mmCIF file with all atom_site columns, C-alpha atoms in Angstrom:
data_model
loop_
_atom_site.group_PDB
_atom_site.id
_atom_site.type_symbol
_atom_site.label_atom_id
_atom_site.label_alt_id
_atom_site.label_comp_id
_atom_site.label_asym_id
_atom_site.label_entity_id
_atom_site.label_seq_id
_atom_site.pdbx_PDB_ins_code
_atom_site.Cartn_x
_atom_site.Cartn_y
_atom_site.Cartn_z
_atom_site.occupancy
_atom_site.B_iso_or_equiv
_atom_site.pdbx_formal_charge
_atom_site.auth_seq_id
_atom_site.auth_comp_id
_atom_site.auth_asym_id
_atom_site.auth_atom_id
_atom_site.pdbx_PDB_model_num
ATOM 1   C CA . MET A 1 1   ? 54.715 4.851  18.498  1.00 0.00 ? 1156 MET A CA 1
ATOM 2   C CA . ASN A 1 2   ? 51.495 5.929  20.274  1.00 0.00 ? 1157 ASN A CA 1
ATOM 3   C CA . GLU A 1 3   ? 48.638 6.140  17.715  1.00 0.00 ? 1158 GLU A CA 1
ATOM 4   C CA . GLN A 1 4   ? 45.290 7.554  18.558  1.00 0.00 ? 1159 GLN A CA 1
ATOM 5   C CA . ALA A 1 5   ? 42.071 6.480  16.717  1.00 0.00 ? 1160 ALA A CA 1
ATOM 6   C CA . LEU A 1 6   ? 40.485 9.402  14.866  1.00 0.00 ? 1161 LEU A CA 1
ATOM 7   C CA . SER A 1 7   ? 37.147 10.463 16.319  1.00 0.00 ? 1162 SER A CA 1
ATOM 8   C CA . PRO A 1 8   ? 34.206 11.214 13.766  1.00 0.00 ? 1163 PRO A CA 1
ATOM 9   C CA . ASP A 1 9   ? 34.796 14.909 14.393  1.00 0.00 ? 1164 ASP A CA 1
ATOM 10  C CA . THR A 1 10  ? 38.500 14.751 13.434  1.00 0.00 ? 1165 THR A CA 1
ATOM 11  C CA . ASP A 1 11  ? 38.376 12.195 10.573  1.00 0.00 ? 1166 ASP A CA 1
ATOM 12  C CA . ALA A 1 12  ? 40.844 12.468 7.710   1.00 0.00 ? 1167 ALA A CA 1
ATOM 13  C CA . ALA A 1 13  ? 38.641 14.825 5.744   1.00 0.00 ? 1168 ALA A CA 1
ATOM 14  C CA . HIS A 1 14  ? 39.113 17.470 8.467   1.00 0.00 ? 1169 HIS A CA 1
ATOM 15  C CA . ALA A 1 15  ? 42.713 16.688 9.408   1.00 0.00 ? 1170 ALA A CA 1
ATOM 16  C CA . PRO A 1 16  ? 45.202 19.634 9.005   1.00 0.00 ? 1171 PRO A CA 1
ATOM 17  C CA . VAL A 1 17  ? 47.053 19.562 5.720   1.00 0.00 ? 1172 VAL A CA 1
ATOM 18  C CA . GLN A 1 18  ? 50.020 21.722 4.594   1.00 0.00 ? 1173 GLN A CA 1
ATOM 19  C CA . GLU A 1 19  ? 50.789 21.002 0.985   1.00 0.00 ? 1174 GLU A CA 1
ATOM 20  C CA . ALA A 1 20  ? 51.840 23.210 -1.835  1.00 0.00 ? 1175 ALA A CA 1
ATOM 21  C CA . ARG A 1 21  ? 48.293 23.652 -3.324  1.00 0.00 ? 1176 ARG A CA 1
ATOM 22  C CA . LEU A 1 22  ? 46.161 22.690 -0.288  1.00 0.00 ? 1177 LEU A CA 1
ATOM 23  C CA . TRP A 1 23  ? 46.296 23.989 3.241   1.00 0.00 ? 1178 TRP A CA 1
ATOM 24  C CA . ARG A 1 24  ? 43.665 23.155 5.961   1.00 0.00 ? 1179 ARG A CA 1
ATOM 25  C CA . ASP A 1 25  ? 43.209 23.900 9.616   1.00 0.00 ? 1180 ASP A CA 1
ATOM 26  C CA . GLU A 1 26  ? 40.369 23.272 11.941  1.00 0.00 ? 1181 GLU A CA 1
ATOM 27  C CA . ARG A 1 27  ? 38.207 25.949 10.260  1.00 0.00 ? 1182 ARG A CA 1
ATOM 28  C CA . TRP A 1 28  ? 39.491 26.969 6.787   1.00 0.00 ? 1183 TRP A CA 1
ATOM 29  C CA . THR A 1 29  ? 40.615 25.175 3.602   1.00 0.00 ? 1184 THR A CA 1
ATOM 30  C CA . ALA A 1 30  ? 42.854 27.133 1.058   1.00 0.00 ? 1185 ALA A CA 1
ATOM 31  C CA . GLU A 1 31  ? 43.175 25.447 -2.322  1.00 0.00 ? 1186 GLU A CA 1
ATOM 32  C CA . VAL A 1 32  ? 45.128 26.732 -5.254  1.00 0.00 ? 1187 VAL A CA 1
ATOM 33  C CA . ILE A 1 33  ? 43.189 26.057 -8.437  1.00 0.00 ? 1188 ILE A CA 1
ATOM 34  C CA . LYS A 1 34  ? 43.550 26.696 -12.141 1.00 0.00 ? 1189 LYS A CA 1
ATOM 35  C CA . ASN A 1 35  ? 41.867 29.901 -13.140 1.00 0.00 ? 1190 ASN A CA 1
ATOM 36  C CA . GLU A 1 36  ? 39.355 28.916 -15.931 1.00 0.00 ? 1191 GLU A CA 1
ATOM 37  C CA . ASP A 1 37  ? 39.294 32.498 -17.350 1.00 0.00 ? 1192 ASP A CA 1
ATOM 38  C CA . ASP A 1 38  ? 42.965 32.712 -18.204 1.00 0.00 ? 1193 ASP A CA 1
ATOM 39  C CA . ASP A 1 39  ? 46.317 30.974 -17.895 1.00 0.00 ? 1194 ASP A CA 1
ATOM 40  C CA . GLY A 1 40  ? 46.740 31.913 -14.306 1.00 0.00 ? 1195 GLY A CA 1
ATOM 41  C CA . TRP A 1 41  ? 45.911 30.508 -10.882 1.00 0.00 ? 1196 TRP A CA 1
ATOM 42  C CA . ALA A 1 42  ? 43.404 31.299 -8.210  1.00 0.00 ? 1197 ALA A CA 1
ATOM 43  C CA . VAL A 1 43  ? 43.003 30.481 -4.509  1.00 0.00 ? 1198 VAL A CA 1
ATOM 44  C CA . SER A 1 44  ? 39.729 29.579 -2.876  1.00 0.00 ? 1199 SER A CA 1
ATOM 45  C CA . MET A 1 45  ? 39.071 29.853 0.915   1.00 0.00 ? 1200 MET A CA 1
ATOM 46  C CA . THR A 1 46  ? 36.228 27.581 2.074   1.00 0.00 ? 1201 THR A CA 1
ATOM 47  C CA . LEU A 1 47  ? 34.985 27.619 5.684   1.00 0.00 ? 1202 LEU A CA 1
ATOM 48  C CA . ARG A 1 48  ? 34.486 24.056 7.129   1.00 0.00 ? 1203 ARG A CA 1
ATOM 49  C CA . GLY A 1 49  ? 31.000 22.934 6.592   1.00 0.00 ? 1204 GLY A CA 1
ATOM 50  C CA . GLU A 1 50  ? 30.258 25.342 3.785   1.00 0.00 ? 1205 GLU A CA 1
ATOM 51  C CA . ALA A 1 51  ? 29.629 24.190 0.135   1.00 0.00 ? 1206 ALA A CA 1
ATOM 52  C CA . GLU A 1 52  ? 30.816 27.503 -1.468  1.00 0.00 ? 1207 GLU A CA 1
ATOM 53  C CA . PRO A 1 53  ? 34.034 29.308 -0.862  1.00 0.00 ? 1208 PRO A CA 1
ATOM 54  C CA . ALA A 1 54  ? 33.944 32.507 1.103   1.00 0.00 ? 1209 ALA A CA 1
ATOM 55  C CA . LEU A 1 55  ? 36.787 34.010 -0.966  1.00 0.00 ? 1210 LEU A CA 1
ATOM 56  C CA . VAL A 1 56  ? 38.213 33.393 -4.351  1.00 0.00 ? 1211 VAL A CA 1
ATOM 57  C CA . GLY A 1 57  ? 41.056 35.483 -5.705  1.00 0.00 ? 1212 GLY A CA 1
ATOM 58  C CA . PRO A 1 58  ? 44.068 35.494 -7.897  1.00 0.00 ? 1213 PRO A CA 1
ATOM 59  C CA . TRP A 1 59  ? 47.223 33.469 -6.955  1.00 0.00 ? 1214 TRP A CA 1
ATOM 60  C CA . THR A 1 60  ? 50.791 34.353 -7.768  1.00 0.00 ? 1215 THR A CA 1
ATOM 61  C CA . MET A 1 61  ? 52.541 32.316 -10.390 1.00 0.00 ? 1216 MET A CA 1
ATOM 62  C CA . GLY A 1 62  ? 55.830 30.530 -9.411  1.00 0.00 ? 1217 GLY A CA 1
ATOM 63  C CA . ARG A 1 63  ? 59.213 31.352 -10.855 1.00 0.00 ? 1218 ARG A CA 1
ATOM 64  C CA . ASP A 1 64  ? 58.700 29.149 -13.879 1.00 0.00 ? 1219 ASP A CA 1
ATOM 65  C CA . LYS A 1 65  ? 55.695 31.276 -14.899 1.00 0.00 ? 1220 LYS A CA 1
ATOM 66  C CA . LYS A 1 66  ? 53.577 28.095 -15.404 1.00 0.00 ? 1221 LYS A CA 1
ATOM 67  C CA . ASN A 1 67  ? 52.876 26.613 -12.048 1.00 0.00 ? 1222 ASN A CA 1
ATOM 68  C CA . PRO A 1 68  ? 51.497 28.433 -8.932  1.00 0.00 ? 1223 PRO A CA 1
ATOM 69  C CA . LYS A 1 69  ? 53.557 29.624 -6.030  1.00 0.00 ? 1224 LYS A CA 1
ATOM 70  C CA . PRO A 1 70  ? 53.299 27.156 -3.254  1.00 0.00 ? 1225 PRO A CA 1
ATOM 71  C CA . LEU A 1 71  ? 51.086 27.963 -0.297  1.00 0.00 ? 1226 LEU A CA 1
ATOM 72  C CA . ASP A 1 72  ? 53.021 28.605 2.988   1.00 0.00 ? 1227 ASP A CA 1
ATOM 73  C CA . ALA A 1 73  ? 52.054 29.525 6.581   1.00 0.00 ? 1228 ALA A CA 1
ATOM 74  C CA . PRO A 1 74  ? 52.277 33.309 6.093   1.00 0.00 ? 1229 PRO A CA 1
ATOM 75  C CA . ALA A 1 75  ? 50.140 33.214 2.884   1.00 0.00 ? 1230 ALA A CA 1
ATOM 76  C CA . PHE A 1 76  ? 47.581 30.849 4.542   1.00 0.00 ? 1231 PHE A CA 1
ATOM 77  C CA . HIS A 1 77  ? 47.258 33.156 7.656   1.00 0.00 ? 1232 HIS A CA 1
ATOM 78  C CA . THR A 1 78  ? 46.862 36.235 5.509   1.00 0.00 ? 1233 THR A CA 1
ATOM 79  C CA . LEU A 1 79  ? 44.190 34.373 3.452   1.00 0.00 ? 1234 LEU A CA 1
ATOM 80  C CA . VAL A 1 80  ? 42.392 33.383 6.676   1.00 0.00 ? 1235 VAL A CA 1
ATOM 81  C CA . LYS A 1 81  ? 42.332 36.915 7.925   1.00 0.00 ? 1236 LYS A CA 1
ATOM 82  C CA . THR A 1 82  ? 40.980 38.222 4.613   1.00 0.00 ? 1237 THR A CA 1
ATOM 83  C CA . ALA A 1 83  ? 38.365 35.451 4.347   1.00 0.00 ? 1238 ALA A CA 1
ATOM 84  C CA . ASN A 1 84  ? 37.266 36.272 7.948   1.00 0.00 ? 1239 ASN A CA 1
ATOM 85  C CA . GLU A 1 85  ? 36.947 39.930 6.972   1.00 0.00 ? 1240 GLU A CA 1
ATOM 86  C CA . VAL A 1 86  ? 34.819 39.021 3.923   1.00 0.00 ? 1241 VAL A CA 1
ATOM 87  C CA . LEU A 1 87  ? 32.477 37.022 6.151   1.00 0.00 ? 1242 LEU A CA 1
ATOM 88  C CA . ARG A 1 88  ? 32.281 39.846 8.709   1.00 0.00 ? 1243 ARG A CA 1
ATOM 89  C CA . ARG A 1 89  ? 31.429 42.462 6.025   1.00 0.00 ? 1244 ARG A CA 1
ATOM 90  C CA . HIS A 1 90  ? 28.801 40.146 4.534   1.00 0.00 ? 1245 HIS A CA 1
ATOM 91  C CA . GLU A 1 91  ? 27.212 39.653 7.945   1.00 0.00 ? 1246 GLU A CA 1
ATOM 92  C CA . GLN A 1 92  ? 27.272 43.365 8.551   1.00 0.00 ? 1247 GLN A CA 1
ATOM 93  C CA . GLN A 1 93  ? 25.579 43.932 5.185   1.00 0.00 ? 1248 GLN A CA 1
ATOM 94  C CA . LEU A 1 94  ? 22.949 41.298 5.775   1.00 0.00 ? 1249 LEU A CA 1
ATOM 95  C CA . HIS A 1 95  ? 22.149 42.777 9.310   1.00 0.00 ? 1250 HIS A CA 1
ATOM 96  C CA . ALA A 1 96  ? 21.879 46.239 7.773   1.00 0.00 ? 1251 ALA A CA 1
ATOM 97  C CA . ARG A 1 97  ? 19.506 45.005 5.007   1.00 0.00 ? 1252 ARG A CA 1
ATOM 98  C CA . LEU A 1 98  ? 17.252 43.088 7.490   1.00 0.00 ? 1253 LEU A CA 1
ATOM 99  C CA . ASN A 1 99  ? 17.210 45.596 10.246  1.00 0.00 ? 1254 ASN A CA 1
ATOM 100 C CA . LYS A 1 100 ? 16.202 49.286 10.128  1.00 0.00 ? 1255 LYS A CA 1
ATOM 101 C CA . GLU A 1 101 ? 15.610 51.847 12.803  1.00 0.00 ? 1256 GLU A CA 1
ATOM 102 C CA . VAL A 1 102 ? 14.298 55.396 13.195  1.00 0.00 ? 1257 VAL A CA 1
ATOM 103 C CA . SER A 1 103 ? 13.759 57.610 16.278  1.00 0.00 ? 1258 SER A CA 1
ATOM 104 C CA . VAL A 1 104 ? 10.672 59.817 16.720  1.00 0.00 ? 1259 VAL A CA 1
ATOM 105 C CA . GLY A 1 105 ? 10.151 62.617 19.197  1.00 0.00 ? 1260 GLY A CA 1
ATOM 106 C CA . ALA A 1 106 ? 12.460 64.468 21.382  1.00 0.00 ? 1261 ALA A CA 1
ATOM 107 C CA . GLY A 1 107 ? 14.060 64.191 24.914  1.00 0.00 ? 1262 GLY A CA 1
ATOM 108 C CA . SER A 1 108 ? 12.461 61.765 27.246  1.00 0.00 ? 1263 SER A CA 1
ATOM 109 C CA . GLU A 1 109 ? 9.558  61.366 24.813  1.00 0.00 ? 1264 GLU A CA 1
ATOM 110 C CA . ARG A 1 110 ? 11.930 59.711 22.181  1.00 0.00 ? 1265 ARG A CA 1
ATOM 111 C CA . ILE A 1 111 ? 10.634 56.502 20.715  1.00 0.00 ? 1266 ILE A CA 1
ATOM 112 C CA . ARG A 1 112 ? 12.809 54.066 18.903  1.00 0.00 ? 1267 ARG A CA 1
ATOM 113 C CA . VAL A 1 113 ? 11.006 52.273 16.092  1.00 0.00 ? 1268 VAL A CA 1
ATOM 114 C CA . THR A 1 114 ? 12.860 49.129 14.532  1.00 0.00 ? 1269 THR A CA 1
ATOM 115 C CA . LEU A 1 115 ? 11.905 47.008 11.622  1.00 0.00 ? 1270 LEU A CA 1
ATOM 116 C CA . THR A 1 116 ? 13.379 43.521 11.630  1.00 0.00 ? 1271 THR A CA 1
ATOM 117 C CA . ILE A 1 117 ? 12.786 41.523 8.346   1.00 0.00 ? 1272 ILE A CA 1
ATOM 118 C CA . VAL A 1 118 ? 12.389 37.765 8.667   1.00 0.00 ? 1273 VAL A CA 1
ATOM 119 C CA . PRO A 1 119 ? 13.558 36.307 5.274   1.00 0.00 ? 1274 PRO A CA 1
ATOM 120 C CA . ASP A 1 120 ? 11.413 33.203 5.223   1.00 0.00 ? 1275 ASP A CA 1
ATOM 121 C CA . GLU A 1 121 ? 11.725 31.570 1.698   1.00 0.00 ? 1276 GLU A CA 1
ATOM 122 C CA . GLU A 1 122 ? 7.935  31.014 1.455   1.00 0.00 ? 1277 GLU A CA 1
ATOM 123 C CA . TYR A 1 123 ? 6.392  33.797 3.583   1.00 0.00 ? 1278 TYR A CA 1
ATOM 124 C CA . PRO A 1 124 ? 8.796  36.560 4.335   1.00 0.00 ? 1279 PRO A CA 1
ATOM 125 C CA . TYR A 1 125 ? 7.627  39.131 6.801   1.00 0.00 ? 1280 TYR A CA 1
ATOM 126 C CA . ALA A 1 126 ? 8.798  41.913 9.035   1.00 0.00 ? 1281 ALA A CA 1
ATOM 127 C CA . VAL A 1 127 ? 8.258  42.902 12.647  1.00 0.00 ? 1282 VAL A CA 1
ATOM 128 C CA . LEU A 1 128 ? 7.814  46.511 13.525  1.00 0.00 ? 1283 LEU A CA 1
ATOM 129 C CA . LYS A 1 129 ? 8.536  47.322 17.078  1.00 0.00 ? 1284 LYS A CA 1
ATOM 130 C CA . ALA A 1 130 ? 8.425  50.627 19.276  1.00 0.00 ? 1285 ALA A CA 1
ATOM 131 C CA . GLN A 1 131 ? 10.420 50.958 22.423  1.00 0.00 ? 1286 GLN A CA 1
ATOM 132 C CA . ASP A 1 132 ? 10.896 53.965 24.842  1.00 0.00 ? 1287 ASP A CA 1
ATOM 133 C CA . GLU A 1 133 ? 14.172 55.363 26.087  1.00 0.00 ? 1288 GLU A CA 1
ATOM 134 C CA . ALA A 1 134 ? 14.227 52.569 28.819  1.00 0.00 ? 1289 ALA A CA 1
ATOM 135 C CA . GLY A 1 135 ? 13.800 49.780 26.257  1.00 0.00 ? 1290 GLY A CA 1
ATOM 136 C CA . GLU A 1 136 ? 10.249 49.118 27.209  1.00 0.00 ? 1291 GLU A CA 1
ATOM 137 C CA . THR A 1 137 ? 8.163  47.759 24.387  1.00 0.00 ? 1292 THR A CA 1
ATOM 138 C CA . LEU A 1 138 ? 5.257  50.041 23.551  1.00 0.00 ? 1293 LEU A CA 1
ATOM 139 C CA . GLY A 1 139 ? 3.934  48.339 20.484  1.00 0.00 ? 1294 GLY A CA 1
ATOM 140 C CA . GLU A 1 140 ? 4.671  45.549 18.021  1.00 0.00 ? 1295 GLU A CA 1
ATOM 141 C CA . ALA A 1 141 ? 3.096  44.638 14.678  1.00 0.00 ? 1296 ALA A CA 1
ATOM 142 C CA . ARG A 1 142 ? 3.762  42.286 11.895  1.00 0.00 ? 1297 ARG A CA 1
ATOM 143 C CA . VAL A 1 143 ? 4.146  44.001 8.448   1.00 0.00 ? 1298 VAL A CA 1
ATOM 144 C CA . ALA A 1 144 ? 5.112  43.038 4.895   1.00 0.00 ? 1299 ALA A CA 1
ATOM 145 C CA . ALA A 1 145 ? 8.663  42.238 4.241   1.00 0.00 ? 1300 ALA A CA 1
ATOM 146 C CA . ASP A 1 146 ? 8.802  45.086 1.821   1.00 0.00 ? 1301 ASP A CA 1
ATOM 147 C CA . PHE A 1 147 ? 7.585  47.661 4.228   1.00 0.00 ? 1302 PHE A CA 1
ATOM 148 C CA . LYS A 1 148 ? 9.609  50.886 3.946   1.00 0.00 ? 1303 LYS A CA 1
ATOM 149 C CA . LEU A 1 149 ? 10.294 52.319 7.401   1.00 0.00 ? 1304 LEU A CA 1
ATOM 150 C CA . ASN A 1 150 ? 10.713 56.062 7.654   1.00 0.00 ? 1305 ASN A CA 1
ATOM 151 C CA . VAL A 1 151 ? 10.061 58.736 10.248  1.00 0.00 ? 1306 VAL A CA 1
ATOM 152 C CA . ASP A 1 152 ? 6.621  59.652 8.779   1.00 0.00 ? 1307 ASP A CA 1
ATOM 153 C CA . LYS A 1 153 ? 5.479  56.008 8.828   1.00 0.00 ? 1308 LYS A CA 1
ATOM 154 C CA . ALA A 1 154 ? 6.757  55.443 12.284  1.00 0.00 ? 1309 ALA A CA 1
ATOM 155 C CA . ASP A 1 155 ? 5.027  58.680 13.465  1.00 0.00 ? 1310 ASP A CA 1
ATOM 156 C CA . ALA A 1 156 ? 1.828  57.661 11.928  1.00 0.00 ? 1311 ALA A CA 1
ATOM 157 C CA . TRP A 1 157 ? 2.027  54.190 13.608  1.00 0.00 ? 1312 TRP A CA 1
ATOM 158 C CA . ILE A 1 158 ? 2.749  55.720 17.070  1.00 0.00 ? 1313 ILE A CA 1
ATOM 159 C CA . GLU A 1 159 ? -0.147 58.164 16.464  1.00 0.00 ? 1314 GLU A CA 1
ATOM 160 C CA . SER A 1 160 ? -2.522 55.268 15.692  1.00 0.00 ? 1315 SER A CA 1
ATOM 161 C CA . GLY A 1 161 ? -1.787 53.739 19.067  1.00 0.00 ? 1316 GLY A CA 1
ATOM 162 C CA . TYR A 1 162 ? 0.461  51.059 17.579  1.00 0.00 ? 1317 TYR A CA 1
ATOM 163 C CA . ALA A 1 163 ? -2.285 49.553 15.416  1.00 0.00 ? 1318 ALA A CA 1
ATOM 164 C CA . ALA A 1 164 ? -1.935 46.044 14.461  1.00 0.00 ? 1319 ALA A CA 1
ATOM 165 C CA . ARG A 1 165 ? -2.370 46.821 10.785  1.00 0.00 ? 1320 ARG A CA 1
ATOM 166 C CA . VAL A 1 166 ? 0.298  49.196 9.492   1.00 0.00 ? 1321 VAL A CA 1
ATOM 167 C CA . ARG A 1 167 ? 0.541  50.601 5.979   1.00 0.00 ? 1322 ARG A CA 1
#
């Protein structure tokens, strides 16, 4: 028998597992847990390295109506797909919340103004940036994280010559 030593990156805590209530691959861990709110069961999907699960949902009861249905390969792959989709949607929502954009002007005079919020825990701020049609930066200013970007404010900033202080 040819045994290989486990490297620190592939230690027992991250080795693949395929048990009735616990499945793990190189990225995800699915764990069937007792639902604290009722008599049923739930399944949690946790991405490797994360403290909190990305997804927690109800899990099917087994035939005896007391114990959970065992995890299997098709169920695990469906859970991975669903958890990945949850993460993707979360990232899209976060991106949309932190990035706003308006266009001002017409034709070749169109200017794209973006607002990118930097969610620093102590001193959050945002960066206002204007670019022409070719992507050339025309102006940039640091503004408050709660700055509300709209066409009127973007137009006023452009009219001011891209003033460093924007209201």
